[in-house]
PDB file of C-alpha atoms and ligand atoms in Angstrom:
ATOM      1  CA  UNK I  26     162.216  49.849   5.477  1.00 87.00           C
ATOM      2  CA  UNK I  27     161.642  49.645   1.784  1.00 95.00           C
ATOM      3  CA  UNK I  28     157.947  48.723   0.518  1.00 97.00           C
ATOM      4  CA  UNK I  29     158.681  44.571   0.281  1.00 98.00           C
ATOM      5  CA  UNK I  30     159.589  44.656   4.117  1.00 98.00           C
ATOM      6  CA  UNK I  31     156.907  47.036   4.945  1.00 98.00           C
ATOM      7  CA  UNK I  32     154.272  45.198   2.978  1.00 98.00           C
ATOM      8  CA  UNK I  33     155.422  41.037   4.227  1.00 98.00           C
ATOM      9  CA  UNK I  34     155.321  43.311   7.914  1.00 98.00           C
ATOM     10  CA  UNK I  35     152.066  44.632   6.998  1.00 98.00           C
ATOM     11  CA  UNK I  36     150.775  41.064   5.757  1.00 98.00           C
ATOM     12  CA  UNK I  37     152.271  39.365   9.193  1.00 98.00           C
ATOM     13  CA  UNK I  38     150.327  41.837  11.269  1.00 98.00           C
ATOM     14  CA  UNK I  39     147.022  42.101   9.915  1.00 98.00           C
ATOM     15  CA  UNK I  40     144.866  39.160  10.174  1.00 98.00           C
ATOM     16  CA  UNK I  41     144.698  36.622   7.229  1.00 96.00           C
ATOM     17  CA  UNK I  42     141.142  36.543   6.665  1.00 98.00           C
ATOM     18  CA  UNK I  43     141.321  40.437   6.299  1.00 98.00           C
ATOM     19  CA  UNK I  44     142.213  41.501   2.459  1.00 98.00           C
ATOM     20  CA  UNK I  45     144.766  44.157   1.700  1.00 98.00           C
ATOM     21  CA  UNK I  46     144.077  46.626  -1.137  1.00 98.00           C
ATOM     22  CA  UNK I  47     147.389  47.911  -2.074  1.00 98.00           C
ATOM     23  CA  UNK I  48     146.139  51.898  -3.046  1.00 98.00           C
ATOM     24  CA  UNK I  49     148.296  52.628  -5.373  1.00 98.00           C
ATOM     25  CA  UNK I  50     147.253  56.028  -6.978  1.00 98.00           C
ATOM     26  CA  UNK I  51     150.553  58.230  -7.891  1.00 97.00           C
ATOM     27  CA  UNK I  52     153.163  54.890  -7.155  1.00 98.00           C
ATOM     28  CA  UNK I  53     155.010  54.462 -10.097  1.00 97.00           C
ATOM     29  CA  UNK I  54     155.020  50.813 -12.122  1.00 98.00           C
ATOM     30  CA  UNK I  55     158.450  50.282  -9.811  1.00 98.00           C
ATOM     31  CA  UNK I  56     157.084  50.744  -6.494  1.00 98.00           C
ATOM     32  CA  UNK I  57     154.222  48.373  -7.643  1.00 98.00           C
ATOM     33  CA  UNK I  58     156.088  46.202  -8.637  1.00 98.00           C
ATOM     34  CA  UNK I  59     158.174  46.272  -5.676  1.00 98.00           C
ATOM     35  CA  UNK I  60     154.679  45.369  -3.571  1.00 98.00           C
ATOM     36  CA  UNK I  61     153.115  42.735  -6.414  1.00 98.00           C
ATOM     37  CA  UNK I  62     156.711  40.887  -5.807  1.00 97.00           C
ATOM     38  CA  UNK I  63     156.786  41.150  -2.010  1.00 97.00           C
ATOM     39  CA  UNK I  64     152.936  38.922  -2.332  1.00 97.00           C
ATOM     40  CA  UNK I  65     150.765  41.942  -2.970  1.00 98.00           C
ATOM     41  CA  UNK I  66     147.205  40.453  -4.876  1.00 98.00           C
ATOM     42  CA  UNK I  67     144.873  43.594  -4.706  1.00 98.00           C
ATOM     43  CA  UNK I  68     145.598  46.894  -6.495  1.00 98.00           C
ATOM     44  CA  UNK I  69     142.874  49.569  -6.200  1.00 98.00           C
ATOM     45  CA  UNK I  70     143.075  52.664  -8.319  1.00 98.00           C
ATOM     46  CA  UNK I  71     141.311  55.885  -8.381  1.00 98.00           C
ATOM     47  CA  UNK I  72     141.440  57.021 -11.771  1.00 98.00           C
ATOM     48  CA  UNK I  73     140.815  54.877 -15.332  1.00 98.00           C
ATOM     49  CA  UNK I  74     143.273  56.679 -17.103  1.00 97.00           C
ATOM     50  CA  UNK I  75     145.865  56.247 -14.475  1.00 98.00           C
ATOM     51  CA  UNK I  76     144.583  52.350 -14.074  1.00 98.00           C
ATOM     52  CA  UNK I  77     145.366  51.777 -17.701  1.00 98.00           C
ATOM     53  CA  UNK I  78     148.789  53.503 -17.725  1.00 98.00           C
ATOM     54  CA  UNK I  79     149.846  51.541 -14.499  1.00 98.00           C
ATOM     55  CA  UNK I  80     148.361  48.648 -16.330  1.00 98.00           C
ATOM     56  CA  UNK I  81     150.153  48.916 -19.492  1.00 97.00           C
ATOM     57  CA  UNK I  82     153.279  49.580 -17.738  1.00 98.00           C
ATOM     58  CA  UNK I  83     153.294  46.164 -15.534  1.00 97.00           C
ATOM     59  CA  UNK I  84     153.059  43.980 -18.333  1.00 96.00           C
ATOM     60  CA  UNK I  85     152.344  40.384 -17.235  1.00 96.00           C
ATOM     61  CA  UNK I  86     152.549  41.108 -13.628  1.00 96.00           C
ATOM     62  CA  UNK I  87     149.753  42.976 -13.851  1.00 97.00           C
ATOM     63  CA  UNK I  88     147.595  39.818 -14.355  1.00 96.00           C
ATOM     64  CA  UNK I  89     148.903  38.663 -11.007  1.00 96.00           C
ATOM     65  CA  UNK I  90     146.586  40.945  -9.242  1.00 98.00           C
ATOM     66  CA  UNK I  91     142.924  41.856  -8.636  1.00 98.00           C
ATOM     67  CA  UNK I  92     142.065  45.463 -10.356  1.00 98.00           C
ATOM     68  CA  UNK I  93     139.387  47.035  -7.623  1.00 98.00           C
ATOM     69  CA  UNK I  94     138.008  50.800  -8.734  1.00 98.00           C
ATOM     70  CA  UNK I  95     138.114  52.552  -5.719  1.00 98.00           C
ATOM     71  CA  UNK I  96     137.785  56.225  -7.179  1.00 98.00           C
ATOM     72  CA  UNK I  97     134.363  57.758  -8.549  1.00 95.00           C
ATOM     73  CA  UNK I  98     133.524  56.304 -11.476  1.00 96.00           C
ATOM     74  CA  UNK I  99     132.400  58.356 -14.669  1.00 94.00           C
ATOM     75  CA  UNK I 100     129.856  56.715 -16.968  1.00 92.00           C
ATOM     76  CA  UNK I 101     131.918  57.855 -19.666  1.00 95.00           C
ATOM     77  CA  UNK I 102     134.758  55.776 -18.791  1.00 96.00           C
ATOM     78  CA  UNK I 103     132.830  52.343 -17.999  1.00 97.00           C
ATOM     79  CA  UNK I 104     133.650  51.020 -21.479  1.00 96.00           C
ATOM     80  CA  UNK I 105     137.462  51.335 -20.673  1.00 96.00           C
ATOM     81  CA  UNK I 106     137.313  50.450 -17.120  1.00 97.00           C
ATOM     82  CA  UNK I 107     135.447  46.940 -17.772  1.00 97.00           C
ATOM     83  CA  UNK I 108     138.656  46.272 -19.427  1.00 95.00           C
ATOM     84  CA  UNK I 109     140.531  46.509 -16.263  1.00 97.00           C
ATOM     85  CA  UNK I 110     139.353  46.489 -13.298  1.00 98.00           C
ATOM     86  CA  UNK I 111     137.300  42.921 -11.843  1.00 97.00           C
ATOM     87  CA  UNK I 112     135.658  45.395  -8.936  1.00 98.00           C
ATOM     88  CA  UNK I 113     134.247  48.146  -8.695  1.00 98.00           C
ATOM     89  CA  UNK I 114     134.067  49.220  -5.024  1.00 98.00           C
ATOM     90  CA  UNK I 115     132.097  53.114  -5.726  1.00 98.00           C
ATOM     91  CA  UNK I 116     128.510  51.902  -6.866  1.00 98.00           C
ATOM     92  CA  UNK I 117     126.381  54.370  -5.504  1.00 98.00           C
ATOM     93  CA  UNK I 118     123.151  54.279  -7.507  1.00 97.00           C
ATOM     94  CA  UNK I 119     120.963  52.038  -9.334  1.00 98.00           C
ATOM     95  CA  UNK I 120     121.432  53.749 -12.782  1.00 97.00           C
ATOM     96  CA  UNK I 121     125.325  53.654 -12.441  1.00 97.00           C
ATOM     97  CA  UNK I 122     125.055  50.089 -11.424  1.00 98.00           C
ATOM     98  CA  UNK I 123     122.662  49.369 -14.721  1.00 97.00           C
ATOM     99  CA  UNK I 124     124.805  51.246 -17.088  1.00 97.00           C
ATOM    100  CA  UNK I 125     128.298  49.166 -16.110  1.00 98.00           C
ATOM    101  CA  UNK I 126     125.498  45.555 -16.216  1.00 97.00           C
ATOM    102  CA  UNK I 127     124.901  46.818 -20.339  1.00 97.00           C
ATOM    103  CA  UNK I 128     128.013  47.251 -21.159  1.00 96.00           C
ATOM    104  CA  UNK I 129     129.498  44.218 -19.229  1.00 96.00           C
ATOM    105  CA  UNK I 130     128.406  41.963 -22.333  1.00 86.00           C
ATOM    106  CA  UNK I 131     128.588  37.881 -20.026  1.00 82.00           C
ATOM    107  CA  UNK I 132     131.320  39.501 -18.309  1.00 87.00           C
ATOM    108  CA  UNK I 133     130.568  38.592 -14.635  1.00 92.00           C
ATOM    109  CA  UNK I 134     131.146  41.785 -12.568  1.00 97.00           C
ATOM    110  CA  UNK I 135     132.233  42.329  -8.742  1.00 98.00           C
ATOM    111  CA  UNK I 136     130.239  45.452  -6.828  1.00 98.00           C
ATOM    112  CA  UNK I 137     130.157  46.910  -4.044  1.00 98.00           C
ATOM    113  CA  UNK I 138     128.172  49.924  -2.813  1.00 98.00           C
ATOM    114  CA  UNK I 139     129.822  52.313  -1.153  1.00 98.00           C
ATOM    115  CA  UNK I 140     128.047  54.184   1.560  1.00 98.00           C
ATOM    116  CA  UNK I 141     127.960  57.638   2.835  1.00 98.00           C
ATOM    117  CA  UNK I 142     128.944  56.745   5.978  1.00 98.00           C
ATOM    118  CA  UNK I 143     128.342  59.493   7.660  1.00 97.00           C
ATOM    119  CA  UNK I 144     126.166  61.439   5.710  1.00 97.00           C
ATOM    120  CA  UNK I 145     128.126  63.980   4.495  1.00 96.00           C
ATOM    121  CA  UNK I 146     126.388  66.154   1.904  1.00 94.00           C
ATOM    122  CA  UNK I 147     129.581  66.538  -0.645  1.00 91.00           C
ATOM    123  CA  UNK I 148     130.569  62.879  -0.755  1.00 94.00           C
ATOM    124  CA  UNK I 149     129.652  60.257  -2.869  1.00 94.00           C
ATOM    125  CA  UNK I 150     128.371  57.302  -1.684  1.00 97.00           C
ATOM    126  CA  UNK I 151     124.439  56.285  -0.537  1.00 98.00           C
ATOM    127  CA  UNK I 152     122.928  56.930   2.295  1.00 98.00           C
ATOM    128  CA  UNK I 153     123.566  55.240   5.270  1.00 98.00           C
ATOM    129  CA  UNK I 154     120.363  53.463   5.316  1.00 98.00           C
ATOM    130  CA  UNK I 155     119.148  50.040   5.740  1.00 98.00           C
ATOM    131  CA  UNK I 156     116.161  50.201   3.642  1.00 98.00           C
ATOM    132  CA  UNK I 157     117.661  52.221   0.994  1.00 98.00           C
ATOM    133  CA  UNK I 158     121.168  49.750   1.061  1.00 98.00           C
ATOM    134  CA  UNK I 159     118.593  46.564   0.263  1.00 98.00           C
ATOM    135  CA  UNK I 160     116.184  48.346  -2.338  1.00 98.00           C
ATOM    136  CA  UNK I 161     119.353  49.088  -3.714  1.00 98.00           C
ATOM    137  CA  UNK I 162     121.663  45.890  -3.408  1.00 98.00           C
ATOM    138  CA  UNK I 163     118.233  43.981  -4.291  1.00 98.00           C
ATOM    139  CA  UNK I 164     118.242  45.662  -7.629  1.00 98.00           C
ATOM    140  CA  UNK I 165     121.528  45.086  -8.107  1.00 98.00           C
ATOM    141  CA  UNK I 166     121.236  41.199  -7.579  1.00 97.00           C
ATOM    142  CA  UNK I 167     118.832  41.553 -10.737  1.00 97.00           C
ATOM    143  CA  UNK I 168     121.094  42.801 -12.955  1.00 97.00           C
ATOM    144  CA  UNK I 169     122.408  39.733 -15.125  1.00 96.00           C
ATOM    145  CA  UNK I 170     126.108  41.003 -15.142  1.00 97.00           C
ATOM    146  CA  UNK I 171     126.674  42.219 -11.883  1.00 98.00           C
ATOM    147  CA  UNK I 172     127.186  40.141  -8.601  1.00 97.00           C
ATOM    148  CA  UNK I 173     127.016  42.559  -5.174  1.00 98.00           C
ATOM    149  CA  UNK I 174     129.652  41.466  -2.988  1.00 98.00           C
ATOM    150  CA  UNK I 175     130.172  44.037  -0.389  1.00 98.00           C
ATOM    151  CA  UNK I 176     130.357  47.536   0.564  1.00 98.00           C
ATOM    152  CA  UNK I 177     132.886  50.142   1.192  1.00 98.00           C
ATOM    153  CA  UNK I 178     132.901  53.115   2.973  1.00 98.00           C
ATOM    154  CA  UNK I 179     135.331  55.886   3.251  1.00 95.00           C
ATOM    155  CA  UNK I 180     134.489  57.948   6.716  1.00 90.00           C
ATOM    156  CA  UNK I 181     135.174  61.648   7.081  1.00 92.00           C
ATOM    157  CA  UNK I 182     138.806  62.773   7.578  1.00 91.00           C
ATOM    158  CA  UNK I 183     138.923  62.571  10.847  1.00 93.00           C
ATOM    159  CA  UNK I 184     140.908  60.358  14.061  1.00 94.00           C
ATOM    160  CA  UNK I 185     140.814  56.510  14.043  1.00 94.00           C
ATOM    161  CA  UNK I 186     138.952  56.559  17.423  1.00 95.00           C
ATOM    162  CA  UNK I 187     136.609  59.222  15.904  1.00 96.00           C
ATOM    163  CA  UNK I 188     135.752  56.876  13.106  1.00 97.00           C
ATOM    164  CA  UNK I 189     134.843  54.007  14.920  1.00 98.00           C
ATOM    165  CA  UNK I 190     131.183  54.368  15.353  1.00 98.00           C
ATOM    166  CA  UNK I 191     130.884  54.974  11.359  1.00 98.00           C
ATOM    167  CA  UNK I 192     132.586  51.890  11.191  1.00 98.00           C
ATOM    168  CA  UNK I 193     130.271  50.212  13.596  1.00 98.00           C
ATOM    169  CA  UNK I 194     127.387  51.179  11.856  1.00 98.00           C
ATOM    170  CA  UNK I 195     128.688  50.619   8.291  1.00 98.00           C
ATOM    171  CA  UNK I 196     129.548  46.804   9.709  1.00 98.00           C
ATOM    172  CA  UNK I 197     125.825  46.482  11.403  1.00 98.00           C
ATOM    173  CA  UNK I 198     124.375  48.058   8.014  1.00 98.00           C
ATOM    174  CA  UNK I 199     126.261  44.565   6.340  1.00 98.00           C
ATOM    175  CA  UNK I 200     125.244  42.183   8.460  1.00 98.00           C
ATOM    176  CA  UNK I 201     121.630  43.036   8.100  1.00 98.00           C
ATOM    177  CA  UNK I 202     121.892  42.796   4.619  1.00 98.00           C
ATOM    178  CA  UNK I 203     123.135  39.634   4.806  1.00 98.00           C
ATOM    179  CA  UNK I 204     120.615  38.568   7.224  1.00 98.00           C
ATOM    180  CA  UNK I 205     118.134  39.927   4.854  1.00 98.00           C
ATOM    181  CA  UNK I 206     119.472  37.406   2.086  1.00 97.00           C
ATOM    182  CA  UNK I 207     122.329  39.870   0.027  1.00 98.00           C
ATOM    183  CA  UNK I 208     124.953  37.779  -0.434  1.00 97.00           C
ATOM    184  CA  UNK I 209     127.805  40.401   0.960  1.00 98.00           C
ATOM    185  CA  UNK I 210     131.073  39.049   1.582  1.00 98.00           C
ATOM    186  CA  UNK I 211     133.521  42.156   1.807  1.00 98.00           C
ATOM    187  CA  UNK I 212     133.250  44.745   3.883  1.00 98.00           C
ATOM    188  CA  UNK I 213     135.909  47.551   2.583  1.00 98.00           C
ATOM    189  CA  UNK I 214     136.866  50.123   5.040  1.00 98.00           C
ATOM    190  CA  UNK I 215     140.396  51.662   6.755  1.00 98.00           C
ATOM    191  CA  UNK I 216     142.832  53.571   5.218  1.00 98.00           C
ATOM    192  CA  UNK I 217     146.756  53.687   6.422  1.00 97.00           C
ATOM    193  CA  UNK I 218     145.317  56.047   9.507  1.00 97.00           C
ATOM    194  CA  UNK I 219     142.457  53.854  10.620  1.00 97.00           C
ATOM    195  CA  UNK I 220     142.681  50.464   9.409  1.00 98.00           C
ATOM    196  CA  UNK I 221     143.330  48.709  13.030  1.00 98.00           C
ATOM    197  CA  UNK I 222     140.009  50.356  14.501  1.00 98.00           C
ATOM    198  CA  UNK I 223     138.151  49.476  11.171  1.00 98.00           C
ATOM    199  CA  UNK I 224     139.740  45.627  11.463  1.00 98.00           C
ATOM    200  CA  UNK I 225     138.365  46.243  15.147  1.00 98.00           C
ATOM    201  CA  UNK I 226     134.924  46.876  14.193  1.00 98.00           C
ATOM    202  CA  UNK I 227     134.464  44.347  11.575  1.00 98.00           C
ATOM    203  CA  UNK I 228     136.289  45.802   8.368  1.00 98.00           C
ATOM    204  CA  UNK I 229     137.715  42.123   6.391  1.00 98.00           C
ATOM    205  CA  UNK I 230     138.974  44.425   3.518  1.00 99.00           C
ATOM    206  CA  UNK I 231     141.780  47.530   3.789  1.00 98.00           C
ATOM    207  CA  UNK I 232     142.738  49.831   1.241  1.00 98.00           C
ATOM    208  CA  UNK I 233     146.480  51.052   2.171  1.00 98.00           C
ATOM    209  CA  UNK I 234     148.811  53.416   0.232  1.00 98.00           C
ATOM    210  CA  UNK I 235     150.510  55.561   2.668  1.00 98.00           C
ATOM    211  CA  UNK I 236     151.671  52.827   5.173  1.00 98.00           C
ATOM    212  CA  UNK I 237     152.959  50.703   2.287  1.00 98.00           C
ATOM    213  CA  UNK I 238     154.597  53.269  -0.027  1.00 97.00           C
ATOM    214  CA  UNK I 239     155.004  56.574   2.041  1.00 96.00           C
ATOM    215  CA  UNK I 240     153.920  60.039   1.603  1.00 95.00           C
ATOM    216  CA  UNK I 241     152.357  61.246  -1.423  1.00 91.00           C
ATOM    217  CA  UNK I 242     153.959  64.184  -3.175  1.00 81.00           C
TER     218      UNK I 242
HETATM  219  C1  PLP N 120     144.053  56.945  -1.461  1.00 69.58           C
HETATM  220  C2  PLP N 120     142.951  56.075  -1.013  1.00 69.58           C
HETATM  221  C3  PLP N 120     143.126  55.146   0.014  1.00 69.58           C
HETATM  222  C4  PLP N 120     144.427  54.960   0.776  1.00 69.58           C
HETATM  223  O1  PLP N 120     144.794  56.108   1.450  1.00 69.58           O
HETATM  224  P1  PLP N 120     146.085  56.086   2.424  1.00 69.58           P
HETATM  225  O2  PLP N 120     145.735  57.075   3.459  1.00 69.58           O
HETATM  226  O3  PLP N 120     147.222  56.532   1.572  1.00 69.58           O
HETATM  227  O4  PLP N 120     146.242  54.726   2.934  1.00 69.58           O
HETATM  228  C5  PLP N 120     142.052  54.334   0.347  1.00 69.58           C
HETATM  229  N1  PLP N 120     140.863  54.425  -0.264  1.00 69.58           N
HETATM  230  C6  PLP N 120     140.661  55.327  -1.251  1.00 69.58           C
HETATM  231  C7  PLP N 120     139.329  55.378  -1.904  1.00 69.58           C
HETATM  232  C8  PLP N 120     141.682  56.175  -1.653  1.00 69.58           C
HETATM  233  O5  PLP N 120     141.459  57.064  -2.621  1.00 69.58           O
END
C-alpha cells in the first residue's frame, strides 16, 4: 500500500473525534505531499530547521495543514519557529513557556505541556504531577500570547500493553486539570506502536510516522 491508501485506511479506522499528527521527520516534501493530498491536516516536526526546509519545499500546500512542534524546542530557535509552527506540543517549563509568550508579538499561540510520563530522569518533559501540571498550566493561562490546550506525553520505549498505565495516568492527570478549570482540549499521546492502547485509554490526538510512511532509514 502506498502512503494515500495507508493514510484514508488509517483515517477510516481510527475514530473521528481522535486527531492524526502526520510525524513527518526525515519524509521528503513528496511523501508529504503524498499524505497532505490523501486528507492529511496535522504535520508535526521535530526539528526547526528541518520544519522550515519541509516548509519551503511544499509551497502552498503547506498552508493546508496545522504545523505542531513535537521535538525539544531550543530558545534559540523560538524566533524562527513562531513563523511556522501554530503548536507547540514540548512546553515543559514556565520560563520556556514565557520566552515563546515575548516573542509571540498578538500572535495567539497553541501549547501544550508535555509530561514526563513516567518519570524518567533523561527525558524532557514535567513531572508527572498534578500540583506541579496546574501551578504550571495556571501560569501559562496568564501569559497574554499563549492559550494551553493540552498535553502530550511520549512514554518510555517500551510494549503497547506496557504503556498503558502511563497512559492512564497521563489521561487522569488531564481530566483533573480540566476539572480544576484549565481549559485542556487535546490530549497527545501514541506513536505507530501504541496508538490503539493510547486511543483506549483516552488519547484524542496521535502522532504517526512509521505506520503512514514506513521505516526510517
Ligand atoms: C517520531 C515521533 C513520533 C512518531 O513515531 P513513529 O513511531 O514513527 O510513529 C511521534 N512523536 C514524536 C515526538 C516523534 O519524535
Amino acid at each position: 500500500m502506498g502512503i494515500s491508501e495507508t493514510y484514508a485506511k488509517l483515517r477510516q479506522e481510527i475514530p473521528k473525534g481522535v486527531t492524526i499528527v502526520l510525524a513527518a521527520k526525515q519524509r521528503s516534501p513528496a511523501e508529504v505531499l503524498e499524505a497532505i493530498n490523501a486528507g492529511a491536516t496535522d504535520i508535526g516536526m521535530n526539528y526547526v530547521q528541518e520544519a522550515a526546509q519541509l516548509f519551503k519545499s511544499l509551497g502552498s500546500e503547506a498552508k493546508k495543514v496545522r504545523w505542531h512542534m513535537i521535538g525539544h524546542l531550543q530558545s534559540n530557535k523560538i524566533n524562527k519557529s513562531l513563523s511556522l509552527f501554530e503548536t507547540f506540543q514540548t512546553i515543559d517549563s514556565f520560563e520556556l513557556a514565557q520566552e515563546i509568550d515575548k516573542k509571540a508579538a498578538g500572535k495567539k499561540v497553541s501549547v501544550f505541556i508535555e509530561v514526563n510520563i513516567a518519570d524518567e530522569p533523561a527525558k524532557s518533559g514535567a513531572k508527572p504531577e498534578f500540583e506541579t501540571l496546574l501551578e504550571l498550566a495556571k501560569g501559562i493561562s496568564a501569559l497574554p500570547n499563549l492559550s494551553i490546550d493540552g498535553l502530550m506525553t511520549m512514554g518510555p520505549p517500551v510494549e503497547a500493553e506496557t504503556l498503558r498505565p502511563y497512559f492512564r495516568k497521563a489521561k487522569k492527570l488531564f481530566d483533573d486539570l480540566k476539572r480544576n478549570g484549565i481549559n485542556l482540549k487535546h490530549l497527545s499521546m501514541g506513536m505507530s506502536d501504541s496508538y490503539k492502547v493510547a486511543i483506549e485509554e483516552g488519547s484524542n490526538m496521535v502522532r504517526l510516522g512509521t505506520v503512514v510512511f514506513g521505516p526510517r532509514i
